[in-house]
Amino acid sequence: MEEIPHVVLGKAVKARRTRQGWTQTQVAEAGGPSHATLVKLENGNLPKLTPAVLAKLDQGLNWAPGSAVAIMSGGEPTPLETSRRAVVAGPQHIPLPVEELTNLIKLSKVVDTGLAEADADARAVRLARRAMRDFLSRIVGRYATELLERNGGPDTQLPAIIELSFGELLDQPLDPDNALEREEQLYRRWLSGRLTATDVETEDRFRARWQHSQDVWGSAGEGPARRRA
C-alpha cells in the first residue's frame, strides 16, 4: 500500500533532521514551522499542510525551495549543504541586563521628546518616532515573554506586580503587518490568561512552547512556574 504523502514527508523531515543532528527547536528557530507542528508532522499526525508550512520546511531544513512539495509528489529534496549551517556564526541571542533595558526605555523617551519638539509635523520625524517605539516594544516584549513563561501559563494566577508592569504592553493592538510579532503578542496574552478563545492548533502550539520553557528551566534547576493552588 502506498504511503500517504504527509506521512512520507514526515519521515523525510525526521530523517533529514536527525542525520544533521538538529533538534526540532533548532529547525523551528532556523525559519522552519513551530516545534508543535514539527512534532505532529514527524509523527504522521499533520495531514493538512499549507504552502506556508511547506516553504518553512524548506527554510528550516536547508532544502532548496520546492523540496517539501517534491517529496509529497514522490520526488527527492535538494539539500543546500553549502549553507549558513557550514559557517559557525555568532550567537542569535545576547543577554540584556534589566538595567540596560531600563536605560533603553529612558533613552527612547528622551529621543521621542526631542524629536517631537524639533518638528512634530515632519514625516521623517514621525517615522523615526514610530520606529523607535516599535523597536522598544519588541525588546520589552521579549523580556515580558520570558517573565510570563516563568510566572504564567495554564491555570496560573499572575502576580499583581507583573499585571501592573506589563498590562499596557499586553493590551496593545495586534501588529497587522508583522506575523512574527503578532504571534509573540498572542502568546503573551495566552500566558497572562487574556487570550481565552483560541483554535485547537493555536492552543496546542502555545502549550507546547510553554511546556518546553518549563522543561528548560527545570533542567537548569529553576523549577517550573508556580501553579495556582
PDB file of C-alpha atoms in Angstrom, residues 5-218:
ATOM      1  CA  PRO A   5       2.082  11.959   1.162  1.00  0.00           C
ATOM      2  CA  HIS A   6       2.125  13.758   4.512  1.00  0.00           C
ATOM      3  CA  VAL A   7       3.428  10.610   6.214  1.00  0.00           C
ATOM      4  CA  VAL A   8       6.208  10.287   3.607  1.00  0.00           C
ATOM      5  CA  LEU A   9       7.111  13.937   4.151  1.00  0.00           C
ATOM      6  CA  GLY A  10       7.129  13.499   7.923  1.00  0.00           C
ATOM      7  CA  LYS A  11       9.592  10.625   7.663  1.00  0.00           C
ATOM      8  CA  ALA A  12      11.829  12.622   5.312  1.00  0.00           C
ATOM      9  CA  VAL A  13      11.774  15.601   7.671  1.00  0.00           C
ATOM     10  CA  LYS A  14      12.748  13.458  10.643  1.00  0.00           C
ATOM     11  CA  ALA A  15      15.471  11.676   8.672  1.00  0.00           C
ATOM     12  CA  ARG A  16      16.984  14.959   7.497  1.00  0.00           C
ATOM     13  CA  ARG A  17      16.836  16.494  10.951  1.00  0.00           C
ATOM     14  CA  THR A  18      18.356  13.555  12.817  1.00  0.00           C
ATOM     15  CA  ARG A  19      21.028  12.990  10.165  1.00  0.00           C
ATOM     16  CA  GLN A  20      22.149  16.590  10.550  1.00  0.00           C
ATOM     17  CA  GLY A  21      21.934  16.450  14.350  1.00  0.00           C
ATOM     18  CA  TRP A  22      19.337  19.219  14.623  1.00  0.00           C
ATOM     19  CA  THR A  23      16.628  19.360  17.257  1.00  0.00           C
ATOM     20  CA  GLN A  24      13.056  20.296  16.364  1.00  0.00           C
ATOM     21  CA  THR A  25      13.563  23.574  18.212  1.00  0.00           C
ATOM     22  CA  GLN A  26      16.664  24.370  16.140  1.00  0.00           C
ATOM     23  CA  VAL A  27      14.777  23.696  12.911  1.00  0.00           C
ATOM     24  CA  ALA A  28      11.969  25.996  14.067  1.00  0.00           C
ATOM     25  CA  GLU A  29      14.445  28.735  15.034  1.00  0.00           C
ATOM     26  CA  ALA A  30      16.130  28.441  11.616  1.00  0.00           C
ATOM     27  CA  GLY A  31      12.885  29.502   9.942  1.00  0.00           C
ATOM     28  CA  GLY A  32      11.017  26.204   9.979  1.00  0.00           C
ATOM     29  CA  PRO A  33       7.495  25.525  11.271  1.00  0.00           C
ATOM     30  CA  SER A  34       6.803  25.690  15.009  1.00  0.00           C
ATOM     31  CA  HIS A  35       8.040  22.962  17.348  1.00  0.00           C
ATOM     32  CA  ALA A  36       4.474  21.694  17.816  1.00  0.00           C
ATOM     33  CA  THR A  37       3.901  21.481  14.045  1.00  0.00           C
ATOM     34  CA  LEU A  38       7.147  19.541  13.536  1.00  0.00           C
ATOM     35  CA  VAL A  39       6.196  17.056  16.261  1.00  0.00           C
ATOM     36  CA  LYS A  40       2.828  16.385  14.615  1.00  0.00           C
ATOM     37  CA  LEU A  41       4.327  16.124  11.125  1.00  0.00           C
ATOM     38  CA  GLU A  42       7.085  13.719  12.141  1.00  0.00           C
ATOM     39  CA  ASN A  43       4.515  11.558  13.943  1.00  0.00           C
ATOM     40  CA  GLY A  44       2.295  11.463  10.856  1.00  0.00           C
ATOM     41  CA  ASN A  45      -0.456  13.484  12.533  1.00  0.00           C
ATOM     42  CA  LEU A  46      -0.460  16.605  10.339  1.00  0.00           C
ATOM     43  CA  PRO A  47      -2.471  15.804   7.191  1.00  0.00           C
ATOM     44  CA  LYS A  48      -3.239  19.464   6.389  1.00  0.00           C
ATOM     45  CA  LEU A  49      -0.095  21.100   5.026  1.00  0.00           C
ATOM     46  CA  THR A  50      -0.366  24.692   3.821  1.00  0.00           C
ATOM     47  CA  PRO A  51       2.008  26.273   1.271  1.00  0.00           C
ATOM     48  CA  ALA A  52       3.412  28.400   4.119  1.00  0.00           C
ATOM     49  CA  VAL A  53       4.307  25.318   6.195  1.00  0.00           C
ATOM     50  CA  LEU A  54       5.918  23.618   3.192  1.00  0.00           C
ATOM     51  CA  ALA A  55       8.010  26.707   2.469  1.00  0.00           C
ATOM     52  CA  LYS A  56       9.082  26.895   6.107  1.00  0.00           C
ATOM     53  CA  LEU A  57      10.189  23.258   5.993  1.00  0.00           C
ATOM     54  CA  ASP A  58      12.497  24.071   3.079  1.00  0.00           C
ATOM     55  CA  GLN A  59      13.905  27.007   5.043  1.00  0.00           C
ATOM     56  CA  GLY A  60      14.323  25.256   8.395  1.00  0.00           C
ATOM     57  CA  LEU A  61      15.811  22.069   6.943  1.00  0.00           C
ATOM     58  CA  ASN A  62      18.075  23.902   4.492  1.00  0.00           C
ATOM     59  CA  TRP A  63      16.466  22.421   1.402  1.00  0.00           C
ATOM     60  CA  ALA A  64      16.132  24.168  -1.930  1.00  0.00           C
ATOM     61  CA  PRO A  65      12.726  25.847  -2.381  1.00  0.00           C
ATOM     62  CA  GLY A  66      10.123  23.352  -3.537  1.00  0.00           C
ATOM     63  CA  SER A  67      11.803  20.335  -1.914  1.00  0.00           C
ATOM     64  CA  ALA A  68       8.974  19.615   0.527  1.00  0.00           C
ATOM     65  CA  VAL A  69       6.447  19.727  -2.318  1.00  0.00           C
ATOM     66  CA  ALA A  70       8.675  17.438  -4.393  1.00  0.00           C
ATOM     67  CA  ILE A  71       8.732  14.829  -1.604  1.00  0.00           C
ATOM     68  CA  MET A  72       4.942  14.802  -1.387  1.00  0.00           C
ATOM     69  CA  SER A  73       4.853  14.252  -5.152  1.00  0.00           C
ATOM     70  CA  GLY A  74       7.163  11.265  -4.955  1.00  0.00           C
ATOM     71  CA  GLY A  75      10.397  13.119  -5.637  1.00  0.00           C
ATOM     72  CA  GLU A  76      13.503  13.898  -3.632  1.00  0.00           C
ATOM     73  CA  PRO A  77      14.588  17.042  -1.756  1.00  0.00           C
ATOM     74  CA  THR A  78      17.584  19.108  -2.801  1.00  0.00           C
ATOM     75  CA  PRO A  79      19.866  19.793   0.203  1.00  0.00           C
ATOM     76  CA  LEU A  80      21.788  23.051   0.283  1.00  0.00           C
ATOM     77  CA  GLU A  81      24.887  21.847   2.080  1.00  0.00           C
ATOM     78  CA  THR A  82      26.893  24.991   1.342  1.00  0.00           C
ATOM     79  CA  SER A  83      24.504  26.948   3.520  1.00  0.00           C
ATOM     80  CA  ARG A  84      24.838  29.148   6.548  1.00  0.00           C
ATOM     81  CA  ARG A  85      24.987  25.967   8.644  1.00  0.00           C
ATOM     82  CA  ALA A  86      28.510  25.328   7.344  1.00  0.00           C
ATOM     83  CA  VAL A  87      29.626  28.580   8.968  1.00  0.00           C
ATOM     84  CA  VAL A  88      29.951  28.987  12.711  1.00  0.00           C
ATOM     85  CA  ALA A  89      28.196  32.292  13.265  1.00  0.00           C
ATOM     86  CA  GLY A  90      27.842  34.398  16.371  1.00  0.00           C
ATOM     87  CA  PRO A  91      25.014  33.885  18.857  1.00  0.00           C
ATOM     88  CA  GLN A  92      21.499  34.788  17.798  1.00  0.00           C
ATOM     89  CA  HIS A  93      20.683  35.982  21.307  1.00  0.00           C
ATOM     90  CA  ILE A  94      22.692  38.020  23.791  1.00  0.00           C
ATOM     91  CA  PRO A  95      21.816  38.824  27.403  1.00  0.00           C
ATOM     92  CA  LEU A  96      20.258  42.225  28.054  1.00  0.00           C
ATOM     93  CA  PRO A  97      20.530  43.151  31.749  1.00  0.00           C
ATOM     94  CA  VAL A  98      17.432  44.743  33.256  1.00  0.00           C
ATOM     95  CA  GLU A  99      19.482  47.858  33.992  1.00  0.00           C
ATOM     96  CA  GLU A 100      20.296  48.257  30.291  1.00  0.00           C
ATOM     97  CA  LEU A 101      16.669  47.673  29.380  1.00  0.00           C
ATOM     98  CA  THR A 102      15.707  50.473  31.770  1.00  0.00           C
ATOM     99  CA  ASN A 103      18.337  52.741  30.209  1.00  0.00           C
ATOM    100  CA  LEU A 104      16.944  51.959  26.761  1.00  0.00           C
ATOM    101  CA  ILE A 105      13.445  52.954  27.856  1.00  0.00           C
ATOM    102  CA  LYS A 106      14.776  56.236  29.271  1.00  0.00           C
ATOM    103  CA  LEU A 107      16.724  56.913  26.071  1.00  0.00           C
ATOM    104  CA  SER A 108      13.622  56.273  23.997  1.00  0.00           C
ATOM    105  CA  LYS A 109      11.684  58.876  25.982  1.00  0.00           C
ATOM    106  CA  VAL A 110      14.483  61.437  25.588  1.00  0.00           C
ATOM    107  CA  VAL A 111      14.713  60.840  21.823  1.00  0.00           C
ATOM    108  CA  ASP A 112      10.933  60.846  21.421  1.00  0.00           C
ATOM    109  CA  THR A 113      10.579  64.141  23.295  1.00  0.00           C
ATOM    110  CA  GLY A 114      13.457  65.735  21.412  1.00  0.00           C
ATOM    111  CA  LEU A 115      12.100  64.727  18.021  1.00  0.00           C
ATOM    112  CA  ALA A 116       8.624  65.934  18.936  1.00  0.00           C
ATOM    113  CA  GLU A 117       9.955  69.339  19.973  1.00  0.00           C
ATOM    114  CA  ALA A 118      12.149  69.638  16.887  1.00  0.00           C
ATOM    115  CA  ASP A 119       9.414  69.267  14.302  1.00  0.00           C
ATOM    116  CA  ALA A 120       6.270  67.394  15.207  1.00  0.00           C
ATOM    117  CA  ASP A 121       4.854  67.625  11.668  1.00  0.00           C
ATOM    118  CA  ALA A 122       7.810  66.366   9.644  1.00  0.00           C
ATOM    119  CA  ARG A 123       7.211  62.945   8.071  1.00  0.00           C
ATOM    120  CA  ALA A 124      10.775  61.794   8.737  1.00  0.00           C
ATOM    121  CA  VAL A 125      10.398  62.657  12.410  1.00  0.00           C
ATOM    122  CA  ARG A 126       7.116  60.776  12.698  1.00  0.00           C
ATOM    123  CA  LEU A 127       8.665  57.721  11.062  1.00  0.00           C
ATOM    124  CA  ALA A 128      11.685  57.891  13.381  1.00  0.00           C
ATOM    125  CA  ARG A 129       9.489  58.117  16.460  1.00  0.00           C
ATOM    126  CA  ARG A 130       7.386  55.183  15.296  1.00  0.00           C
ATOM    127  CA  ALA A 131      10.466  53.094  14.525  1.00  0.00           C
ATOM    128  CA  MET A 132      11.898  53.810  17.985  1.00  0.00           C
ATOM    129  CA  ARG A 133       8.642  52.879  19.716  1.00  0.00           C
ATOM    130  CA  ASP A 134       8.262  49.697  17.666  1.00  0.00           C
ATOM    131  CA  PHE A 135      11.835  48.627  18.371  1.00  0.00           C
ATOM    132  CA  LEU A 136      11.492  49.276  22.090  1.00  0.00           C
ATOM    133  CA  SER A 137       8.183  47.443  22.180  1.00  0.00           C
ATOM    134  CA  ARG A 138       9.821  44.353  20.667  1.00  0.00           C
ATOM    135  CA  ILE A 139      12.714  44.432  23.141  1.00  0.00           C
ATOM    136  CA  VAL A 140      10.464  44.889  26.167  1.00  0.00           C
ATOM    137  CA  GLY A 141       8.150  42.262  24.705  1.00  0.00           C
ATOM    138  CA  ARG A 142      10.876  39.613  24.609  1.00  0.00           C
ATOM    139  CA  TYR A 143      11.687  40.296  28.246  1.00  0.00           C
ATOM    140  CA  ALA A 144       7.990  40.160  29.130  1.00  0.00           C
ATOM    141  CA  THR A 145       7.581  36.856  27.279  1.00  0.00           C
ATOM    142  CA  GLU A 146      10.244  35.123  29.373  1.00  0.00           C
ATOM    143  CA  LEU A 147       8.952  36.668  32.571  1.00  0.00           C
ATOM    144  CA  LEU A 148       5.434  35.488  31.761  1.00  0.00           C
ATOM    145  CA  GLU A 149       6.684  31.998  30.885  1.00  0.00           C
ATOM    146  CA  ARG A 150       8.314  31.801  34.308  1.00  0.00           C
ATOM    147  CA  ASN A 151       5.277  33.142  36.158  1.00  0.00           C
ATOM    148  CA  GLY A 152       2.305  32.495  33.884  1.00  0.00           C
ATOM    149  CA  GLY A 153       0.881  29.729  31.763  1.00  0.00           C
ATOM    150  CA  PRO A 154      -2.122  27.408  32.005  1.00  0.00           C
ATOM    151  CA  ASP A 155      -4.072  27.537  35.307  1.00  0.00           C
ATOM    152  CA  THR A 156      -1.731  30.129  36.795  1.00  0.00           C
ATOM    153  CA  GLN A 157      -2.594  33.353  38.570  1.00  0.00           C
ATOM    154  CA  LEU A 158      -0.213  36.120  37.523  1.00  0.00           C
ATOM    155  CA  PRO A 159       1.400  38.092  40.364  1.00  0.00           C
ATOM    156  CA  ALA A 160      -0.117  41.568  40.670  1.00  0.00           C
ATOM    157  CA  ILE A 161       3.250  43.268  40.097  1.00  0.00           C
ATOM    158  CA  ILE A 162       3.523  41.682  36.638  1.00  0.00           C
ATOM    159  CA  GLU A 163      -0.006  42.748  35.761  1.00  0.00           C
ATOM    160  CA  LEU A 164       0.829  46.315  36.779  1.00  0.00           C
ATOM    161  CA  SER A 165       4.172  46.332  34.951  1.00  0.00           C
ATOM    162  CA  PHE A 166       3.094  44.791  31.656  1.00  0.00           C
ATOM    163  CA  GLY A 167      -0.664  45.340  31.466  1.00  0.00           C
ATOM    164  CA  GLU A 168      -0.277  48.143  28.909  1.00  0.00           C
ATOM    165  CA  LEU A 169       2.036  46.018  26.744  1.00  0.00           C
ATOM    166  CA  LEU A 170      -0.345  43.060  26.830  1.00  0.00           C
ATOM    167  CA  ASP A 171      -3.295  45.211  25.801  1.00  0.00           C
ATOM    168  CA  GLN A 172      -1.586  46.821  22.802  1.00  0.00           C
ATOM    169  CA  PRO A 173      -3.333  46.265  19.430  1.00  0.00           C
ATOM    170  CA  LEU A 174      -2.040  43.268  17.493  1.00  0.00           C
ATOM    171  CA  ASP A 175       0.541  44.089  14.837  1.00  0.00           C
ATOM    172  CA  PRO A 176      -1.243  43.834  11.448  1.00  0.00           C
ATOM    173  CA  ASP A 177       1.964  43.829   9.366  1.00  0.00           C
ATOM    174  CA  ASN A 178       4.429  41.602  11.234  1.00  0.00           C
ATOM    175  CA  ALA A 179       3.272  37.986  11.580  1.00  0.00           C
ATOM    176  CA  LEU A 180       6.098  37.020  13.950  1.00  0.00           C
ATOM    177  CA  GLU A 181       5.409  39.955  16.263  1.00  0.00           C
ATOM    178  CA  ARG A 182       1.681  39.200  16.172  1.00  0.00           C
ATOM    179  CA  GLU A 183       2.445  35.616  17.221  1.00  0.00           C
ATOM    180  CA  GLU A 184       4.511  36.917  20.170  1.00  0.00           C
ATOM    181  CA  GLN A 185       1.702  39.248  21.221  1.00  0.00           C
ATOM    182  CA  LEU A 186      -0.850  36.450  21.125  1.00  0.00           C
ATOM    183  CA  TYR A 187       1.468  34.112  23.052  1.00  0.00           C
ATOM    184  CA  ARG A 188       1.963  36.716  25.794  1.00  0.00           C
ATOM    185  CA  ARG A 189      -1.788  37.214  26.023  1.00  0.00           C
ATOM    186  CA  TRP A 190      -2.222  33.449  26.311  1.00  0.00           C
ATOM    187  CA  LEU A 191       0.415  33.248  29.065  1.00  0.00           C
ATOM    188  CA  SER A 192      -1.320  36.011  31.007  1.00  0.00           C
ATOM    189  CA  GLY A 193      -4.793  34.485  30.688  1.00  0.00           C
ATOM    190  CA  ARG A 194      -6.025  37.283  28.417  1.00  0.00           C
ATOM    191  CA  LEU A 195      -6.431  35.005  25.388  1.00  0.00           C
ATOM    192  CA  THR A 196      -9.273  32.664  26.285  1.00  0.00           C
ATOM    193  CA  ALA A 197     -10.809  31.869  22.893  1.00  0.00           C
ATOM    194  CA  THR A 198      -8.254  30.088  20.681  1.00  0.00           C
ATOM    195  CA  ASP A 199      -8.445  27.432  17.990  1.00  0.00           C
ATOM    196  CA  VAL A 200      -7.078  23.973  18.723  1.00  0.00           C
ATOM    197  CA  GLU A 201      -3.894  24.442  16.655  1.00  0.00           C
ATOM    198  CA  THR A 202      -3.001  27.715  18.407  1.00  0.00           C
ATOM    199  CA  GLU A 203      -3.728  26.264  21.835  1.00  0.00           C
ATOM    200  CA  ASP A 204      -1.537  23.228  21.122  1.00  0.00           C
ATOM    201  CA  ARG A 205       1.255  25.394  19.716  1.00  0.00           C
ATOM    202  CA  PHE A 206       1.317  27.770  22.681  1.00  0.00           C
ATOM    203  CA  ARG A 207       1.024  24.959  25.236  1.00  0.00           C
ATOM    204  CA  ALA A 208       3.929  23.082  23.631  1.00  0.00           C
ATOM    205  CA  ARG A 209       6.056  26.229  23.606  1.00  0.00           C
ATOM    206  CA  TRP A 210       5.265  26.969  27.242  1.00  0.00           C
ATOM    207  CA  GLN A 211       5.942  23.371  28.288  1.00  0.00           C
ATOM    208  CA  HIS A 212       9.287  23.477  26.507  1.00  0.00           C
ATOM    209  CA  SER A 213      10.241  26.569  28.510  1.00  0.00           C
ATOM    210  CA  GLN A 214       9.335  24.768  31.736  1.00  0.00           C
ATOM    211  CA  ASP A 215      11.473  21.783  30.750  1.00  0.00           C
ATOM    212  CA  VAL A 216      14.431  24.061  30.005  1.00  0.00           C
ATOM    213  CA  TRP A 217      14.244  25.888  33.336  1.00  0.00           C
ATOM    214  CA  GLY A 218      13.543  22.663  35.192  1.00  0.00           C
TER     215      GLY A 218
END
